[in-house]
CSV table of C-alpha atoms in Angstrom, one decimal:
chain,number,residue,atom,x,y,z
G,1,MET,CA,-68.9,-25.9,-29.8
G,2,LYS,CA,-65.2,-25.3,-29.5
G,3,VAL,CA,-63.4,-24.6,-26.3
G,4,ASP,CA,-59.8,-23.5,-25.6
G,5,PHE,CA,-58.7,-23.1,-22.0
G,6,VAL,CA,-55.4,-22.1,-20.4
G,7,LEU,CA,-54.8,-21.8,-16.7
G,8,SER,CA,-51.6,-20.2,-15.6
G,9,GLY,CA,-50.1,-18.5,-12.6
G,10,GLY,CA,-50.3,-19.6,-9.0
G,11,LEU,CA,-47.3,-20.6,-6.9
G,12,VAL,CA,-46.0,-23.1,-9.4
G,13,GLY,CA,-46.6,-20.9,-12.5
G,14,LYS,CA,-47.0,-23.9,-14.8
G,15,SER,CA,-49.7,-23.7,-17.4
G,16,LYS,CA,-52.5,-26.3,-17.8
G,17,LYS,CA,-54.3,-26.4,-21.2
G,18,PHE,CA,-57.4,-27.9,-22.7
G,19,SER,CA,-58.8,-27.8,-26.2
G,20,GLY,CA,-61.8,-29.6,-27.5
G,21,ASP,CA,-64.8,-29.4,-29.7
G,22,ASP,CA,-68.0,-31.4,-30.6
G,23,LYS,CA,-66.0,-33.9,-32.6
G,24,THR,CA,-63.3,-34.6,-30.0
G,25,LEU,CA,-65.3,-34.5,-26.7
G,26,SER,CA,-67.8,-37.1,-25.5
G,27,ASP,CA,-71.5,-36.2,-25.6
G,28,ARG,CA,-71.4,-36.1,-21.8
G,29,GLN,CA,-68.5,-33.6,-21.8
G,30,VAL,CA,-70.2,-31.4,-24.4
G,31,LEU,CA,-73.5,-31.4,-22.5
G,32,LYS,CA,-71.7,-30.5,-19.2
G,33,ILE,CA,-69.8,-27.7,-20.8
G,34,ARG,CA,-72.9,-26.3,-22.6
G,35,GLN,CA,-74.8,-26.4,-19.3
G,36,LEU,CA,-72.1,-24.5,-17.5
G,37,VAL,CA,-71.6,-22.0,-20.3
G,38,GLU,CA,-75.4,-21.2,-20.1
G,39,LYS,CA,-75.5,-21.2,-16.3
G,40,SER,CA,-72.6,-18.8,-16.1
G,41,ASP,CA,-74.0,-16.6,-18.9
G,42,PHE,CA,-70.5,-16.7,-20.4
G,43,PHE,CA,-71.4,-14.8,-23.6
G,44,ASN,CA,-73.0,-11.9,-21.7
G,45,ILE,CA,-71.1,-11.7,-18.4
G,46,ALA,CA,-69.4,-8.4,-17.8
G,47,GLU,CA,-65.8,-8.1,-18.9
G,48,PRO,CA,-63.6,-9.1,-16.0
G,49,PHE,CA,-61.2,-6.8,-14.3
G,50,LEU,CA,-57.7,-8.2,-13.7
G,51,GLU,CA,-56.2,-7.1,-10.4
G,52,ASP,CA,-52.7,-8.5,-11.0
G,53,THR,CA,-52.6,-10.1,-7.6
G,54,PRO,CA,-49.4,-12.1,-6.9
G,55,ASP,CA,-49.7,-15.9,-7.1
G,56,THR,CA,-53.2,-15.6,-8.7
G,57,HIS,CA,-54.5,-18.2,-11.1
G,58,ILE,CA,-55.3,-16.6,-14.5
G,59,SER,CA,-57.8,-18.4,-16.8
G,60,MET,CA,-58.1,-17.7,-20.5
G,61,LEU,CA,-61.4,-19.1,-21.9
G,62,ASN,CA,-62.1,-19.0,-25.6
G,63,ILE,CA,-65.5,-20.5,-26.4
G,64,SER,CA,-67.3,-20.6,-29.8
G,65,ASP,CA,-70.8,-22.0,-30.1
G,66,ASP,CA,-72.8,-21.7,-33.3
G,67,GLU,CA,-72.6,-18.0,-34.2
G,68,ARG,CA,-71.3,-16.8,-30.9
G,69,SER,CA,-67.7,-16.5,-29.9
G,70,ARG,CA,-66.0,-14.9,-27.0
G,71,GLN,CA,-62.6,-14.9,-25.2
G,72,ILE,CA,-62.1,-13.7,-21.7
G,73,VAL,CA,-59.1,-13.6,-19.3
G,74,ILE,CA,-60.1,-13.8,-15.7
G,75,GLU,CA,-58.5,-14.3,-12.3
G,76,TYR,CA,-60.1,-17.3,-10.6
G,77,GLU,CA,-59.9,-15.8,-7.1
G,78,THR,CA,-61.8,-12.7,-8.1
G,79,ALA,CA,-64.1,-14.3,-10.7
G,80,PRO,CA,-67.9,-14.1,-10.2
G,81,THR,CA,-69.2,-17.3,-8.5
G,82,VAL,CA,-71.3,-18.1,-11.6
G,83,ILE,CA,-68.3,-18.7,-13.8
G,84,LYS,CA,-66.0,-20.5,-11.2
G,85,GLU,CA,-67.9,-23.8,-11.8
G,86,LEU,CA,-67.1,-23.6,-15.6
G,87,ILE,CA,-63.5,-22.8,-14.9
G,88,LYS,CA,-63.2,-25.7,-12.4
G,89,GLU,CA,-64.7,-28.1,-14.9
G,90,LEU,CA,-62.3,-27.0,-17.7
G,91,GLU,CA,-59.4,-27.1,-15.2
G,92,ASN,CA,-60.2,-30.8,-14.4
G,93,MET,CA,-60.0,-31.6,-18.2
G,94,ALA,CA,-56.8,-29.6,-18.7
G,95,GLU,CA,-53.3,-31.1,-18.6
G,96,TYR,CA,-49.8,-29.7,-18.0
């Protein structure tokens, strides 16, 4: 599994980033991310619609796992509840 995550926007507008894969993450982190990817149905979730709301947090998620790979850009505030937990977990791992 490989994960690239960027959170931008909001009032501050400063980006937070996170990148990791099976080799750089702990087993616990890999398991947690895999569980949240499956729970959110990341690889099958409908393509999000960006509303371009001011001061919105925009998340870019690029996840590759085995033979699947997908990138989505989504506004946290309007994201489906099922994917917000994954975004929050990656945000907690991200740094400015």
